[in-house]
Coordinates of C-alpha atoms in Angstrom, one line a residue:
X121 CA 119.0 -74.0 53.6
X122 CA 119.8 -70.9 55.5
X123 CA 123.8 -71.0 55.0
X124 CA 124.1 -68.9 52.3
X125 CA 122.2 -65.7 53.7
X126 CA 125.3 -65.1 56.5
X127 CA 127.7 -66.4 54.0
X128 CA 127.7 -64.4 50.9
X129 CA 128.0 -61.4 52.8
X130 CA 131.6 -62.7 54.4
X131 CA 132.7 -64.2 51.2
X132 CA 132.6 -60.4 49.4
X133 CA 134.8 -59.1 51.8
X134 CA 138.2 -58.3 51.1
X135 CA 140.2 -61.0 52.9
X136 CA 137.7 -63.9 51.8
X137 CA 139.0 -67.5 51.3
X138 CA 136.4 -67.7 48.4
X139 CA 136.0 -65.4 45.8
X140 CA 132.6 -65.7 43.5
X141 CA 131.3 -64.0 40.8
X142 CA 128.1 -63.0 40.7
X143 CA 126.9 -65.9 38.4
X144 CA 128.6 -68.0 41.0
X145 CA 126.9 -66.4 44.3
X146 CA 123.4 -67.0 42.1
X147 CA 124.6 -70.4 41.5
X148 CA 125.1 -71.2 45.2
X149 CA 121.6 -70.1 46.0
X150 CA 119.7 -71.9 43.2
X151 CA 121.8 -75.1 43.2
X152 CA 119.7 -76.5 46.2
X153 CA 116.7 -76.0 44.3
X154 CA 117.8 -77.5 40.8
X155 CA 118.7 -81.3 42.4
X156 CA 115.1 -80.3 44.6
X157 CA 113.4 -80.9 41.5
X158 CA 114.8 -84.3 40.7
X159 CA 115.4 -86.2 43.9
X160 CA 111.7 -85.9 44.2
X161 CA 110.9 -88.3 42.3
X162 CA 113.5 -91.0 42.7
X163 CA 112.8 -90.8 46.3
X164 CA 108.8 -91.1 45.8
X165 CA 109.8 -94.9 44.3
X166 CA 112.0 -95.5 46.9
X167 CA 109.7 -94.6 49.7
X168 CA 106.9 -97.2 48.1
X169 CA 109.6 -99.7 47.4
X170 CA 111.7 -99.7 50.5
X171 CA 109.1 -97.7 53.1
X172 CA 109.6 -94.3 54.2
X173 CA 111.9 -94.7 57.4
X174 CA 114.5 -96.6 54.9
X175 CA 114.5 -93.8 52.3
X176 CA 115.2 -91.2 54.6
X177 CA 117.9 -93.6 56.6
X178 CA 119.7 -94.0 52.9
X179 CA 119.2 -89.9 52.1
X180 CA 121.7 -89.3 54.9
X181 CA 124.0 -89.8 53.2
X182 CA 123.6 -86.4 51.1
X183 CA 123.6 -83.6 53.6
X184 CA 126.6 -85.6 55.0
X185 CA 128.8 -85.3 51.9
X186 CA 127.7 -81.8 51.5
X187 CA 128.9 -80.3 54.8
X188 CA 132.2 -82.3 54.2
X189 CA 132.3 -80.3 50.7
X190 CA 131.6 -77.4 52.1
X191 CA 134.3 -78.0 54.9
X192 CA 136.9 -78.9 52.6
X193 CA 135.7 -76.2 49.6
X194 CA 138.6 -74.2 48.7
X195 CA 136.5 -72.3 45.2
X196 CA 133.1 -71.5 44.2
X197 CA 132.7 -74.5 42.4
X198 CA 133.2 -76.8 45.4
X199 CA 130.5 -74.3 47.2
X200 CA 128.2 -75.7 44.4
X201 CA 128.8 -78.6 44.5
X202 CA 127.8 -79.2 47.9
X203 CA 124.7 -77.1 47.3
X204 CA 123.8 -79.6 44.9
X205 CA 124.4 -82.9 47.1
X206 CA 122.2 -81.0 49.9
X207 CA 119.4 -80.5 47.6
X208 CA 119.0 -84.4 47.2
X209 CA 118.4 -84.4 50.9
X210 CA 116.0 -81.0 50.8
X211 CA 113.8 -83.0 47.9
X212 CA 114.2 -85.9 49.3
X213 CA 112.8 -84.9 53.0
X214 CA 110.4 -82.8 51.8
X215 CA 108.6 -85.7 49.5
X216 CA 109.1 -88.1 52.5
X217 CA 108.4 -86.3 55.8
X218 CA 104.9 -84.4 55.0
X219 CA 103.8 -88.0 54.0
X220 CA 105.2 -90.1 56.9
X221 CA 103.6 -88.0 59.3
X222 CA 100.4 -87.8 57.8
X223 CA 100.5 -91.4 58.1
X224 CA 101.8 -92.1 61.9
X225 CA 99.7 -88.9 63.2
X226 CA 96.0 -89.6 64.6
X227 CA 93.5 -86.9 63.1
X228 CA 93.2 -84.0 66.2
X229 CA 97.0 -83.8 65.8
X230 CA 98.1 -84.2 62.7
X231 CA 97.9 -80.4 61.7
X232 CA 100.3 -80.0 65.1
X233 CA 103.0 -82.4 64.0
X234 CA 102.6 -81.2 60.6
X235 CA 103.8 -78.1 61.8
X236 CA 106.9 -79.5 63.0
X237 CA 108.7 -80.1 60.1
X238 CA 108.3 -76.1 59.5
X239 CA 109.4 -75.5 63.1
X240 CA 112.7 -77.5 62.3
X241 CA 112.9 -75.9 59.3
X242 CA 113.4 -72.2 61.1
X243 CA 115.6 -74.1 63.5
X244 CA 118.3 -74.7 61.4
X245 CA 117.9 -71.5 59.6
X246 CA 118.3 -69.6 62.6
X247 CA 121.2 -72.2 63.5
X248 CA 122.9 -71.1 60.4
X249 CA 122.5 -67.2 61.4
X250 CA 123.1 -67.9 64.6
X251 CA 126.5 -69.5 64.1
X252 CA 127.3 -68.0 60.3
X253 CA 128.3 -64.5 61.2
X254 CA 130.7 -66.0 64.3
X255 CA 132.8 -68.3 62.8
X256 CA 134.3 -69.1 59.2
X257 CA 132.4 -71.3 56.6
X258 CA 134.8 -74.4 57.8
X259 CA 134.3 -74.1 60.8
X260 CA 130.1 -73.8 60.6
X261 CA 130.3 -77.1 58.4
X262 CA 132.0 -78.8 60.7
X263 CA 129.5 -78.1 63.3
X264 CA 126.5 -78.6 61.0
X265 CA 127.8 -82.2 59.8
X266 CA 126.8 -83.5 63.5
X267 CA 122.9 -83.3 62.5
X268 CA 122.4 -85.5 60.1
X269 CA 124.5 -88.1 62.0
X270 CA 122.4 -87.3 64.9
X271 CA 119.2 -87.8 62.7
X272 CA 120.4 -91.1 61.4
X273 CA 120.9 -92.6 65.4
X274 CA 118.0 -91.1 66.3
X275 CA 115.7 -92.1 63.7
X276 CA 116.9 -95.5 63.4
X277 CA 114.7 -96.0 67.2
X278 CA 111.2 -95.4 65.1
X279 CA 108.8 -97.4 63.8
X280 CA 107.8 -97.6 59.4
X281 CA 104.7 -95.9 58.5
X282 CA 101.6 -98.5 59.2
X283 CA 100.6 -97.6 56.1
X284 CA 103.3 -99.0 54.2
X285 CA 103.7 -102.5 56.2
X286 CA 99.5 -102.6 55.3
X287 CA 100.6 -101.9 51.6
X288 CA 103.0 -104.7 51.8
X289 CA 100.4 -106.9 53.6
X290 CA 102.8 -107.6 56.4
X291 CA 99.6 -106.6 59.4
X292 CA 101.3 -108.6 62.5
X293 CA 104.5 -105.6 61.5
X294 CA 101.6 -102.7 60.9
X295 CA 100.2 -103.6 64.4
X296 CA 103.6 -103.8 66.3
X297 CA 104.5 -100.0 64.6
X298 CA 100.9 -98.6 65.6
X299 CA 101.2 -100.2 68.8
X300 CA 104.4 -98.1 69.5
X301 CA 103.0 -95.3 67.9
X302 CA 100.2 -95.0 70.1
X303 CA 101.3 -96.6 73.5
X304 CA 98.4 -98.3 73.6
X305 CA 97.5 -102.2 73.2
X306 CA 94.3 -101.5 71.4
X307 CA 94.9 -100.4 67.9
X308 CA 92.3 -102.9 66.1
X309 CA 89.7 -100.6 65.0
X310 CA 92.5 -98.0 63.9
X311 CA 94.1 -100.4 62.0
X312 CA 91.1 -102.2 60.4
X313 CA 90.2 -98.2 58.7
X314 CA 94.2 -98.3 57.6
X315 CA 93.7 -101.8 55.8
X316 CA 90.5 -100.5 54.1
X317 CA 91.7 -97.3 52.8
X318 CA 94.7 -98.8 51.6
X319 CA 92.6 -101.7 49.4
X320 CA 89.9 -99.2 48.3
X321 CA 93.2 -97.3 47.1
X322 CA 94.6 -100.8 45.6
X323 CA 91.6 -101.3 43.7
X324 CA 92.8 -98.1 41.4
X325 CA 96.4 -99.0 41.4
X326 CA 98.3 -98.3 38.3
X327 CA 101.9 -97.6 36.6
X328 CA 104.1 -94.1 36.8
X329 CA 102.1 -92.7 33.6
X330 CA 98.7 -93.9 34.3
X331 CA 99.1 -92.4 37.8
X332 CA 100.1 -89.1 36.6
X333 CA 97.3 -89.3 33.7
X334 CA 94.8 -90.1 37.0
X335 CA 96.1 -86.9 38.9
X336 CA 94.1 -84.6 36.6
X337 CA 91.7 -86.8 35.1
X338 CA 90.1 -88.2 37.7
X339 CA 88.4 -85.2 39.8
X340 CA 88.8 -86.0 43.3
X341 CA 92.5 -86.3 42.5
X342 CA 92.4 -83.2 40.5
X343 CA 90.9 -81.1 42.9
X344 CA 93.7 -82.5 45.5
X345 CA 96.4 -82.1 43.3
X346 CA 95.5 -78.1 42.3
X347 CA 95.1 -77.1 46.0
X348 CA 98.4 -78.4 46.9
X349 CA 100.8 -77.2 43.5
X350 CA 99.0 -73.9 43.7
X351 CA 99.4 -73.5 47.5
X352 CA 103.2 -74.2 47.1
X353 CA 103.2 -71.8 44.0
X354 CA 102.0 -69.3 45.9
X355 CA 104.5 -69.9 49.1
X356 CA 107.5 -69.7 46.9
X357 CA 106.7 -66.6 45.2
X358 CA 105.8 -64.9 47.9
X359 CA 109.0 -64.0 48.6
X360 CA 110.6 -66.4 51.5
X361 CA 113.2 -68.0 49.4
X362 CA 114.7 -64.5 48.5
X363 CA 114.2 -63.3 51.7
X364 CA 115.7 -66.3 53.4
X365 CA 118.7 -66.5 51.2
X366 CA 119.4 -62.6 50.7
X367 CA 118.4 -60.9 53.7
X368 CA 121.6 -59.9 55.3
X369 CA 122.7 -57.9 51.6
X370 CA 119.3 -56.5 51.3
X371 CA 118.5 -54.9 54.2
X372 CA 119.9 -51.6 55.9
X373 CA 123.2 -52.2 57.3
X374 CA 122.3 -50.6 60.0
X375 CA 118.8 -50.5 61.6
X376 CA 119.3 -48.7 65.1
X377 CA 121.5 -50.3 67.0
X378 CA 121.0 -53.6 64.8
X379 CA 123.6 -54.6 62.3
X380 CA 122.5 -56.6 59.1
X381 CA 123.3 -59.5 60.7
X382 CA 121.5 -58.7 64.1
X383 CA 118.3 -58.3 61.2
X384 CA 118.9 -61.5 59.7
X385 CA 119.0 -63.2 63.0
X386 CA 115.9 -61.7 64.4
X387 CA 113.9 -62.3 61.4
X388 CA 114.8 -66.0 61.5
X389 CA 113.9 -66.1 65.8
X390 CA 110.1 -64.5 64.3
X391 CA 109.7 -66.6 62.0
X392 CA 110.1 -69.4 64.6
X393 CA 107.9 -68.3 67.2
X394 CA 105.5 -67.8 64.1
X395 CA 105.4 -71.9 63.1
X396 CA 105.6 -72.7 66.7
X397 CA 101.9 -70.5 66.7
X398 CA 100.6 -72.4 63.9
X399 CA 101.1 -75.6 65.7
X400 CA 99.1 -74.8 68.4
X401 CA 96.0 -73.1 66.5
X402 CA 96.0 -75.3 63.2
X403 CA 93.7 -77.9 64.7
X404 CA 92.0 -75.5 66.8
X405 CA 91.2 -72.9 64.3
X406 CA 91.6 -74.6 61.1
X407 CA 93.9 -74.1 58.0
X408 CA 91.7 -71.7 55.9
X409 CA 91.4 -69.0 59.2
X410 CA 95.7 -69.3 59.0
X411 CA 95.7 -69.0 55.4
X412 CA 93.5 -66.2 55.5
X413 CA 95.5 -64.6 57.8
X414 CA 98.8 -65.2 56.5
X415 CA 97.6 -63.6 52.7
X416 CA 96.8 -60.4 54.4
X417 CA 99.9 -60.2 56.5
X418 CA 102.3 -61.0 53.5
X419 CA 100.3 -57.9 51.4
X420 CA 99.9 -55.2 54.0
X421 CA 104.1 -56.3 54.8
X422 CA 105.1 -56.2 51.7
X423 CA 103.1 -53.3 50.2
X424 CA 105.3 -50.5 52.3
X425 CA 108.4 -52.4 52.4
X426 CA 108.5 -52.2 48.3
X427 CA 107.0 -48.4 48.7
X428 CA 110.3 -47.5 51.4
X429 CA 112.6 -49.0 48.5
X430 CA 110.8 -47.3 45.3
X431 CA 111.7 -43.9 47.4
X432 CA 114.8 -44.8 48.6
X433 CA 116.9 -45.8 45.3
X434 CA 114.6 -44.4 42.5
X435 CA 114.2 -41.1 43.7
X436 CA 115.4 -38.1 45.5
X437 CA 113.5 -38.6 49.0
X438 CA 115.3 -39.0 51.9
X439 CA 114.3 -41.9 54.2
X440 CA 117.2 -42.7 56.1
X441 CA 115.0 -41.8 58.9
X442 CA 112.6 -44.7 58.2
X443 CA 114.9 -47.4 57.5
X444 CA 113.3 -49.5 60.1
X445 CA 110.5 -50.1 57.6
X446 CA 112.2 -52.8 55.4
X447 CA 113.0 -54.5 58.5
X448 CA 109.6 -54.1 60.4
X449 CA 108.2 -55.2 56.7
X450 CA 110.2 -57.9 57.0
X451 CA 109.3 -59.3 60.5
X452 CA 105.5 -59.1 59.6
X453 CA 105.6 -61.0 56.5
X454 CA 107.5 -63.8 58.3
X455 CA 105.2 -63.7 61.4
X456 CA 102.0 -63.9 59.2
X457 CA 103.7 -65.9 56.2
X458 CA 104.6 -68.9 58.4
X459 CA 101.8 -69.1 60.6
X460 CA 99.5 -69.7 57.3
X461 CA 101.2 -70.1 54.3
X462 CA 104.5 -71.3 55.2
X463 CA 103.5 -73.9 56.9
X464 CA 100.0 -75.6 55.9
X465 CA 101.0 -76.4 52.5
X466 CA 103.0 -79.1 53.3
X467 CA 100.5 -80.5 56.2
X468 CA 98.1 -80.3 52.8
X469 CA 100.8 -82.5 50.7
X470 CA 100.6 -85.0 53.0
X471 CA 96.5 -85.2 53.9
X472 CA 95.1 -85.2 50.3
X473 CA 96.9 -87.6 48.3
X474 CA 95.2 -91.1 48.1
X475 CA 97.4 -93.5 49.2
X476 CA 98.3 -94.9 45.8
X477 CA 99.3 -91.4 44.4
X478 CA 100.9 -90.6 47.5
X479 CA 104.7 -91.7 46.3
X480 CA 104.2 -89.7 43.0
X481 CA 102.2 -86.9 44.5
X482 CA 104.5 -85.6 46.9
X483 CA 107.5 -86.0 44.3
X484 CA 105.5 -83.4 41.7
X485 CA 104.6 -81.3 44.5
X486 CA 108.4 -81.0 45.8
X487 CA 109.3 -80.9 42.0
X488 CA 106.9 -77.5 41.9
X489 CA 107.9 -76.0 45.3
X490 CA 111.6 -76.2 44.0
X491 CA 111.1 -75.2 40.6
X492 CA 109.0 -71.9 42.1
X493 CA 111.7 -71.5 44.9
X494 CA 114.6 -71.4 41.5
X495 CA 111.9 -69.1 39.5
X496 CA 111.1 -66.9 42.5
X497 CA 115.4 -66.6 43.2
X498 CA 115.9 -65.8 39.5
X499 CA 112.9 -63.4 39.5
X500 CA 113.9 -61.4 41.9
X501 CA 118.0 -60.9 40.5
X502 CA 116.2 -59.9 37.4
X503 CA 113.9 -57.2 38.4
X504 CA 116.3 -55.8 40.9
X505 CA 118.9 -55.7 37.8
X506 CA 116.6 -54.4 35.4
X507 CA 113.7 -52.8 37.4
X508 CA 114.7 -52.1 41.0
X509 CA 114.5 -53.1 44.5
X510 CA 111.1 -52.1 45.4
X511 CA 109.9 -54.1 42.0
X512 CA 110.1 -58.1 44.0
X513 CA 108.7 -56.6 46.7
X514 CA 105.7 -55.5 45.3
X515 CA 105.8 -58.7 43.7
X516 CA 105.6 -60.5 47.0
X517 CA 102.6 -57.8 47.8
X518 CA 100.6 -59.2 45.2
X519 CA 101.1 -63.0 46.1
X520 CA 98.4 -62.0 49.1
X521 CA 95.4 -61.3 47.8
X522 CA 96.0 -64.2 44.8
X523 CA 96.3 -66.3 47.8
X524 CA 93.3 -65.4 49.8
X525 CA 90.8 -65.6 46.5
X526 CA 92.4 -68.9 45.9
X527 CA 91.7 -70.0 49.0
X528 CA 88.6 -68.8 49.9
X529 CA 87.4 -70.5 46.2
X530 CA 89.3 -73.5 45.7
X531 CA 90.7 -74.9 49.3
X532 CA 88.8 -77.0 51.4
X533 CA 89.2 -77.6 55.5
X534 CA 90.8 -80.9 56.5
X535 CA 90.7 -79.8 60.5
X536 CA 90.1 -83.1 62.5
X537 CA 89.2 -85.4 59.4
X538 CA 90.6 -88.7 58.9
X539 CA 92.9 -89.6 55.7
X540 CA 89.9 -91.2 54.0
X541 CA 87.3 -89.1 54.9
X542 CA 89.3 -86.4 53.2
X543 CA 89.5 -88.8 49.9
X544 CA 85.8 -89.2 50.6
X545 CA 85.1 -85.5 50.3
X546 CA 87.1 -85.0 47.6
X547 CA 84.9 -87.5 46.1
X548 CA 82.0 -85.7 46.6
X549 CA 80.8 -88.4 48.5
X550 CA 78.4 -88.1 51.5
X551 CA 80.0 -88.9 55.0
X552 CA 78.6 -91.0 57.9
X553 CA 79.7 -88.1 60.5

């Protein structure tokens, strides 16, 4: 995901290997998210069909092919190409992941490692700004192709989701993964609330259309499918894609001793040590507090940052002298942004679901994330064309304090709750605890 942002900026120099257009350099960055939206959905099946540790196991293959694309691209085209073949695997994950976790985690941890898949996210971006600006785009694909090869071995050693051996009424197999999961020999009470949800669940199961009909007209599955699209809306247009993708050409090329690069870098380390925060306060503090948080932080970041770049290219004041704003803007947003709403969407995707609109949930929800991430993208090459520089960024601003009223109205806390007492709430029914 992070490629692009140390990239573009070597591939408009003079001596590059690669020359794009400007159509093609927007191309490069929204391809990802175009294939986003439809793998979503063909891996939601799969995962139901096949279980979750197969479909990821098969997805492999896609981030594979695209690094050997990219190692062998010789034109903008090719560049695309593999941009495409790596969203399969973004859409894919991010369908899969959220709910596979959900399902292996107990309760008091499942916000944690949640979290992780966020906290691997930053990892290979900063892995991408680490090793972008050193070494050519051949050479940083040929390093890169190691990790999903890595992934496959290493994933291989894990168990299936309990929840999809109990969906396929193979218990002795549910048992044996929980068993491993836990480290413990006792796992029958755990796994007696597993078969139950998943039956209550059964009870309501239904075809593609009926199960999308169901997400918003039933209530409880309304009310669990607006938090989560909206939540995701709201990440994606709050700026990260365009920030992640195009930091290195919009920032000052030179902020103290700090090159662009340097700036791209350091954001990426921030926004690290921000998701490895949320891990360790979401199930102590909750996920509204974060949210909270992280909506204030993205407007009073993104508020001066857009204010530094109305001054700077639309009028006559000179604040050369300041140019440490857009980066200090910067670093706050992606403190506060991924400590709240960068990374408890996704722990949300995979806690409110039911179990029978899990497969289909999670492949709308990735379907929304990537069509926002294109939108935002596209959004902000437009109003910096036609409008300005400052005019995304006060964009961005804005995303805040729709996100805080959203939340504080329409979001509930799922700290420390069980998978069905969460459906039970939603529900509106009254809990034993």
């Amino acid at each position: 995901m992070g490629w692009p942002a140390p990239t573009l900026k070597k591939l408009r120099a003079a001596d590059t290997p690669i020359r794009l257009s400007v159509l093609e350099e927007s191309w490069v960055v929204n391809a990802l998210y175009l294939t986003t939206m439809v793998s979503p959905f063909m891996c939601g099946a799969l995962m139901n069909s096949f279980g979750r540790k197969i479909t990821l196991l098969g997805l492999t293959v896609f981030p594979t092919l695209s690094w050997i694309l990219v190692f062998f691209s010789r034109s903008g085209a090719m560049l695309i190409a593999a941009r495409f073949l790596a969203g399969f695997w973004v859409g894919g994950c991010s369908t899969v992941v959220p709910i596979y976790v959900a399902e292996i985690a107990e309760p008091a941890v499942r916000g944690i490692v949640g979290t992780f898949a966020v906290v691997s996210t930053m990892l290979g971006i900063i892995s991408a700004y680490v090793i972008g600006p050193c070494v050519s785009v051949y050479t940083m694909a040929a390093v890169n192709v190691v990790t999903p090869v890595l992934f496959f071995a290493l994933f291989s050693l894990c168990p299936e989701s309990p929840y999809f051996f109990v969906m396929r009424d193979q218990h002795v197999a549910a048992a044996a993964a929980l068993t491993w999961l836990r480290a413990r020999d006792s796992v029958t009470s755990e796994l007696a609330a597993i078969q139950g949800s998943v039956e209550r669940d059964a009870q309501t199961r239904q075809g593609c259309f009926r199960k999308l009909f169901s997400l918003v007209s039933v209530s409880a599955n309304r009310k669990a499918f607006v938090t989560v699209e909206f939540l995701m809306v709201l990440q994606r247009m709050s700026g990260f894609s365009c920030l992640m993708a195009y930091s290195s050409v919009i920032l000052p090329s030179k902020v103290g001793p700090f090159t662009s690069d340097n700036c791209t870098l350091i954001m990426g380390i921030v926004w690290l040590g921000s998701a490895l925060i949320c891990s360790v306060l979401v199930d102590r503090v909750g996920r509204k507090p974060l949210l909270y948080f992280s909506s204030i932080g993205i407007f009073v970041s993104m508020l001066p940052t857009s204010l530094w770049y109305y001054l700077d290219r639309e009028t006559s004041t000179d604040v050369s002298g300041a140019n440490w704003v857009p980066l200090t803007g910067v670093l706050i947003f992606g403190l506060t942004f991924t400590m709240g709403l960068g990374a408890i969407p996704s722990i949300y995707q995979g806690e409110m679901f039911s179990s029978s609109l899990k497969g289909i949930g999670s492949a709308l929800t990735v379907g929304v994330c990537a069509g926002s991430s294109a939108l935002s993208v596209s959004v902000f090459a437009v109003l910096v064309k036609f409008v300005g520089l400052y005019a995304p960024f006060l964009l961005f601003a804005a995303v805040g304090p729709a996100t805080f009223l959203f939340v504080y109205y329409f979001v509930m806390e799922t700290k420390g709750k069980s998978l069905q007492a969460i459906q039970d709430e939603l529900r509106g029914e009254e809990l034993d605890r």
